[in-house]
Coordinates of C-alpha atoms in Angstrom, one line a residue:
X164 CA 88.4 -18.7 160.9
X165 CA 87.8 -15.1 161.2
X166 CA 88.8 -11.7 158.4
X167 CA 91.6 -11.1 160.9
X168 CA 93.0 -14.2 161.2
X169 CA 93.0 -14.7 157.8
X170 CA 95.6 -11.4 157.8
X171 CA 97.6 -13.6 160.3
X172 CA 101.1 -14.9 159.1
X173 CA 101.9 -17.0 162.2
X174 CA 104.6 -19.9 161.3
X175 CA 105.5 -18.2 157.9
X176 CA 109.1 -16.5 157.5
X177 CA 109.8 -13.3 155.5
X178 CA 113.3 -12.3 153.9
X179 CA 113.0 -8.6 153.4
X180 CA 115.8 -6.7 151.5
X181 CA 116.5 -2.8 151.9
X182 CA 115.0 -3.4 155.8
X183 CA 117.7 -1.6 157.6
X184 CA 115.7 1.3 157.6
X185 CA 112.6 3.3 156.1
X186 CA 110.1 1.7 154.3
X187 CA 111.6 -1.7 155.0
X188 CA 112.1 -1.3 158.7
X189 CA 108.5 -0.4 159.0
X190 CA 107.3 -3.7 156.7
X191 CA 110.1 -5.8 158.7
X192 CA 108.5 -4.7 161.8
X193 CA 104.4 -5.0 160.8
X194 CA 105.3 -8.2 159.2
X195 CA 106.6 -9.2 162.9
X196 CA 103.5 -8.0 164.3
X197 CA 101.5 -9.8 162.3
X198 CA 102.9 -13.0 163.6
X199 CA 105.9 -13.8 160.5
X200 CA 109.4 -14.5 161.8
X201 CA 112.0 -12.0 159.7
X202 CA 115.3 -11.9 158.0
X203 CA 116.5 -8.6 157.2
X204 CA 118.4 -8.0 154.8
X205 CA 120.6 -4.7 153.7
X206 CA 124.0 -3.8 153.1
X207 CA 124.8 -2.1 156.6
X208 CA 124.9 -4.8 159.1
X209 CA 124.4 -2.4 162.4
X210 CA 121.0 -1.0 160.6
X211 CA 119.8 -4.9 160.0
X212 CA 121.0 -5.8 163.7
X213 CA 119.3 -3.0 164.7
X214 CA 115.9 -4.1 162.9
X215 CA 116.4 -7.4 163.7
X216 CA 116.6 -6.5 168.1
X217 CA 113.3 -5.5 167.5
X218 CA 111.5 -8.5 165.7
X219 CA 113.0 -10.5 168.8
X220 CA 111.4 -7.7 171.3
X221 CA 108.3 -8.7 169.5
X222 CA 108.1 -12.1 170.2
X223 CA 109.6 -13.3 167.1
X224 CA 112.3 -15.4 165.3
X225 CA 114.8 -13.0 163.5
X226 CA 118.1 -13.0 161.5
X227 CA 120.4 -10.0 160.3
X228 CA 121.7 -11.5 157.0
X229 CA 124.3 -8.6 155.3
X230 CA 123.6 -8.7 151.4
X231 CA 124.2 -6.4 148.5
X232 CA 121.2 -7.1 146.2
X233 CA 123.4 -6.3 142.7
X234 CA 125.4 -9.0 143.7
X235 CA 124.1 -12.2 142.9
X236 CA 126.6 -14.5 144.4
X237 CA 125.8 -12.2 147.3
X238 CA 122.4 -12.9 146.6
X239 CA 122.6 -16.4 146.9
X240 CA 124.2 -16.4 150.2
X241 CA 121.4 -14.6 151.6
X242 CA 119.1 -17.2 150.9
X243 CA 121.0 -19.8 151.8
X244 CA 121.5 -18.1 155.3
X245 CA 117.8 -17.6 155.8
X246 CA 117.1 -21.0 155.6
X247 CA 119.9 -22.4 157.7
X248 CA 118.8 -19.5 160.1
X249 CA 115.0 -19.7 160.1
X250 CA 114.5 -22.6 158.1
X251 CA 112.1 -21.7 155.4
X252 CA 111.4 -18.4 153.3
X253 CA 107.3 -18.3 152.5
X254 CA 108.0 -14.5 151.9
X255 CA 109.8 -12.4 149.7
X256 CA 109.1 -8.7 150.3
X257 CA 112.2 -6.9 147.7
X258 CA 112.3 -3.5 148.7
X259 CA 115.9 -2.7 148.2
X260 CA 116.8 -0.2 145.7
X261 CA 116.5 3.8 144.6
X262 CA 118.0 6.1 142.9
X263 CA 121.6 5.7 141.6
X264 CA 124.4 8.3 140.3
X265 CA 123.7 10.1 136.9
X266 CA 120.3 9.7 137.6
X267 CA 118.4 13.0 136.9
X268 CA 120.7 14.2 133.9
X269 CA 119.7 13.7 130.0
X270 CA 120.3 10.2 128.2
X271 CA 123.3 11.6 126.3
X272 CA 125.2 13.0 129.6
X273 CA 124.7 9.2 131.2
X274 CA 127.5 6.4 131.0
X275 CA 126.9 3.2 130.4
X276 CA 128.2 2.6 133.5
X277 CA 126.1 4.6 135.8
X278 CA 122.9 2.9 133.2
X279 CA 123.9 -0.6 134.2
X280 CA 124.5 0.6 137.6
X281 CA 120.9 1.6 138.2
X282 CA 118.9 -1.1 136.1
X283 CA 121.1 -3.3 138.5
X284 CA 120.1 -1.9 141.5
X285 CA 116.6 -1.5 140.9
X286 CA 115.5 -4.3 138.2
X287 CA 118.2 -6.8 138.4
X288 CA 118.2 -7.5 141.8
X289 CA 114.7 -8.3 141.8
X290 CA 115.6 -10.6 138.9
X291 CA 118.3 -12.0 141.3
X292 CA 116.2 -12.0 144.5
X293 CA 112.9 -13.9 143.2
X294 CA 115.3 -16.5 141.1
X295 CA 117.2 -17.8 144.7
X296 CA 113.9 -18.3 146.4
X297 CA 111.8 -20.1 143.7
X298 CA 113.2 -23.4 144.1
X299 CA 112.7 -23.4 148.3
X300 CA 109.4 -21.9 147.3
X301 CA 108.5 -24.7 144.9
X302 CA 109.7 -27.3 147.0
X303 CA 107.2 -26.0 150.0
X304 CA 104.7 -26.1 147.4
X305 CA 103.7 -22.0 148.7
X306 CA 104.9 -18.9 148.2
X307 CA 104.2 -14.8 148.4
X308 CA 106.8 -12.5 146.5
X309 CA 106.0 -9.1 146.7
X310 CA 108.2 -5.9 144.8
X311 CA 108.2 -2.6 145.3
X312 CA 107.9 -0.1 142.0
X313 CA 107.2 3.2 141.7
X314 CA 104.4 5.2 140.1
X315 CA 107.5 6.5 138.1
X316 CA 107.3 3.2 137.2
X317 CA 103.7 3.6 135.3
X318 CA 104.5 7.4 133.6
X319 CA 107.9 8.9 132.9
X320 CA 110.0 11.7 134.5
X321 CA 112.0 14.3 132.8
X322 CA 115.7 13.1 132.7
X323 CA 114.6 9.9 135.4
X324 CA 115.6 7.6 132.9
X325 CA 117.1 4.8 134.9
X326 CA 114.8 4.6 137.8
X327 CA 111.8 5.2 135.5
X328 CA 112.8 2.5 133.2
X329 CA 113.9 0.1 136.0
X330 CA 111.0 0.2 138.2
X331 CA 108.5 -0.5 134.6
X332 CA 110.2 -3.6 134.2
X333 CA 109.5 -4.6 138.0
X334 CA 106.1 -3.9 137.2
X335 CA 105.9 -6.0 134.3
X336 CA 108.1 -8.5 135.6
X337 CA 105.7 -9.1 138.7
X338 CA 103.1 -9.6 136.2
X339 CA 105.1 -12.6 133.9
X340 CA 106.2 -14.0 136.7
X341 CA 103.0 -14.5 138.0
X342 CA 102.0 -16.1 134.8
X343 CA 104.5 -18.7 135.4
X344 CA 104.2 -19.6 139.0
X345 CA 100.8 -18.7 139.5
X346 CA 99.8 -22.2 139.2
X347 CA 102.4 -23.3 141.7
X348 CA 100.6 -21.6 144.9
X349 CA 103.1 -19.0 144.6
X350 CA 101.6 -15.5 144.3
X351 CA 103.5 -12.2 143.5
X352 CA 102.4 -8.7 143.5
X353 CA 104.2 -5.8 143.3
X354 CA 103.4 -2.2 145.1
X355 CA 103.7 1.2 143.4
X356 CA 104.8 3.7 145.7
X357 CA 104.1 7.2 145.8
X358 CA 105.8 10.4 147.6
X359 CA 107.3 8.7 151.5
X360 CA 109.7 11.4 152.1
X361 CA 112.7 10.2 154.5
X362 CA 114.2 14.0 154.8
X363 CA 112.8 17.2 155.8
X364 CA 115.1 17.9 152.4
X365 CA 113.1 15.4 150.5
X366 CA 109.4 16.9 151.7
X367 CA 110.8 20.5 150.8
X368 CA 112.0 19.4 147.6
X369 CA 108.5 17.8 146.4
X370 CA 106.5 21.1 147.4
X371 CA 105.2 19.7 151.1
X372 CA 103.0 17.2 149.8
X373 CA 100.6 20.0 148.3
X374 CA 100.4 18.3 145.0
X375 CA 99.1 15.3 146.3
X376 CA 95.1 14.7 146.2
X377 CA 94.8 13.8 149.5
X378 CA 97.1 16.7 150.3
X379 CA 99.8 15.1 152.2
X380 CA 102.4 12.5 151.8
X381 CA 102.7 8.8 152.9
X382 CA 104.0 7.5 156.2
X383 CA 105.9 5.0 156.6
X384 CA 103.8 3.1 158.8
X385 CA 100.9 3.1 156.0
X386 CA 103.4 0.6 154.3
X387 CA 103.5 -2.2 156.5
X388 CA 99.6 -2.7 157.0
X389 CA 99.5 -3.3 152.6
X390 CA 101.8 -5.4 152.6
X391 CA 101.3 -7.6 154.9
X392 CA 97.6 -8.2 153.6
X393 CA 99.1 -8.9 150.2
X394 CA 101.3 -11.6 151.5
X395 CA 98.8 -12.9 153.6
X396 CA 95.8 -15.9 153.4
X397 CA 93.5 -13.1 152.8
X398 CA 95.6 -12.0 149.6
X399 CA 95.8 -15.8 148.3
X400 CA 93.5 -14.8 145.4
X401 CA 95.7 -12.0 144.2
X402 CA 98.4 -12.3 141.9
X403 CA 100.2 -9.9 139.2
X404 CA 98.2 -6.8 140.8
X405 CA 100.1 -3.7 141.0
X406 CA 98.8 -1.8 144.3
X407 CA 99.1 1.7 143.7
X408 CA 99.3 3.5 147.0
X409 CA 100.5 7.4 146.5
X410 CA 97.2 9.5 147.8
X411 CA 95.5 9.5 144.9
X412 CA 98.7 11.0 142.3
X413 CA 97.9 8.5 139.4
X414 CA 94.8 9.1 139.1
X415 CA 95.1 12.5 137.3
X416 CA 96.3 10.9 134.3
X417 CA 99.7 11.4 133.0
X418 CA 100.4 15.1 134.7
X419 CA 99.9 13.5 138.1
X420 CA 99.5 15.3 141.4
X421 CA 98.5 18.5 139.4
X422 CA 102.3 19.8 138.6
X423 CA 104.6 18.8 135.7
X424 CA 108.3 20.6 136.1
X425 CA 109.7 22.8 133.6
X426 CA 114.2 22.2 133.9
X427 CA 116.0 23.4 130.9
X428 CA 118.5 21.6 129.0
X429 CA 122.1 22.7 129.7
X430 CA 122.9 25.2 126.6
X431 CA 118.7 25.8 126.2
X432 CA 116.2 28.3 126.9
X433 CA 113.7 28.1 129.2

């Protein structure tokens, strides 16, 4: 057997949430191309259609399976529908999730509703995800989980409290679980994602990449080739690793990328 083919995920079937587009699109599609039949997953079923055309143009198996990821009945159906569908899940890649409402204004202007509404969407549906395919997981004696974090996830972020918060525990949840079903050939690994700007807004917003040591954001299409290694053969030996790819950011310390924003408090000076 050869490096490459070790990177091969012939016969395997990944369920990847958040896929209808961005980051997850590009992961549904490399993961295709690497030989894995896909079920994307999202909350728009045209985009996941879509995504799912394609896999198939590839060569490959693939379902559209409608989900919404805070919803753990919802949840639940997803997986169940994946394995009626394609039969077996070997990979979970949860991408789903972001930024939610009230994120972005201080602790004391936040509700508890729009707190619970972006822990949900960010660390309880990884919770809710990785809990539905452990048993099939267990039962096939083999499994790669794979999360996506945040470098906000490893520092904080003035008035980011949710998101910040949130994707820490993912990070440290990766890890625990790992502990626990490390020694059940199931591996899970979580990626820390920089700046991948979906908007020209986005890029304008976060200075044009400038801050960035190697002076330029991520693509999308850098996503796809990382995670595919991590829930590959080749990757069998790594497990509760957080893979930092953002261009260098972290590893300034805790004023990353060479900028720290000064935003006044409503009522304060400057």
């Amino acid at each position: 057997m050869t490096v490459l083919d070790r990177l091969r995920l012939d016969g395997r079937v990944a369920l990847i949430t958040g896929s209808g587009r961005g980051l997850g699109r590009a992961m549904a599609l490399a993961f295709a191309d690497a030989g894995a039949d896909v079920v994307c997953s999202a909350r728009t079923q045209a985009e996941i259609d879509a995504v799912a055309d394609e896999v198939r143009a590839k060569g490959r198996r693939a379902a559209a399976v409608r989900a919404d990821v805070t919803d753990s009945a919802s949840v639940e159906r997803m997986v169940e529908r994946s394995l009626a569908e394609l039969g077996r899940i070997d990979i979970l890649v949860h991408n789903a999730g972001g930024r939610t409402a009230g994120d972005g204004r201080p602790l004391h202007m936040i509700s508890e509703a729009d707190w619970l509404a972006g822990i949900d969407a960010n660390l309880t549906s990884a919770v809710s995800c990785i809990r539905a395919v452990i048993p099939p997981m267990l039962e096939q004696g083999r499994g790669k989980i794979l999360t996506t974090a945040s470098g906000l996830g490893l520092r904080g972020n003035r008035d980011l409290n949710m998101y910040t918060a949130a994707k820490a525990g993912v990070i440290n949840l990766t890890r625990s679980l790992a502990l626990s079903y490390g020694r059940h050939n199931i591996q899970i690994n979580t990626m820390a994602l920089g700046l991948f700007p979906q908007t020209e807004a986005q890029a304008t917003r976060w200075g044009g990449g400038r801050y960035i040591p190697v002076g330029r954001f991520g693509t999308t299409w850098e996503i796809g080739p990382v995670a595919v290694f991590l829930c590959s053969p080749a990757a069998d030996g790594i497990n509760g690793a957080v893979i930092v790819q953002d261009g260098g950011g972290l590893a300034g310390g805790v004023t990353p990328f060479g900028w720290a924003p000064r935003i006044p408090l409503p009522g304060a000076s400057a």
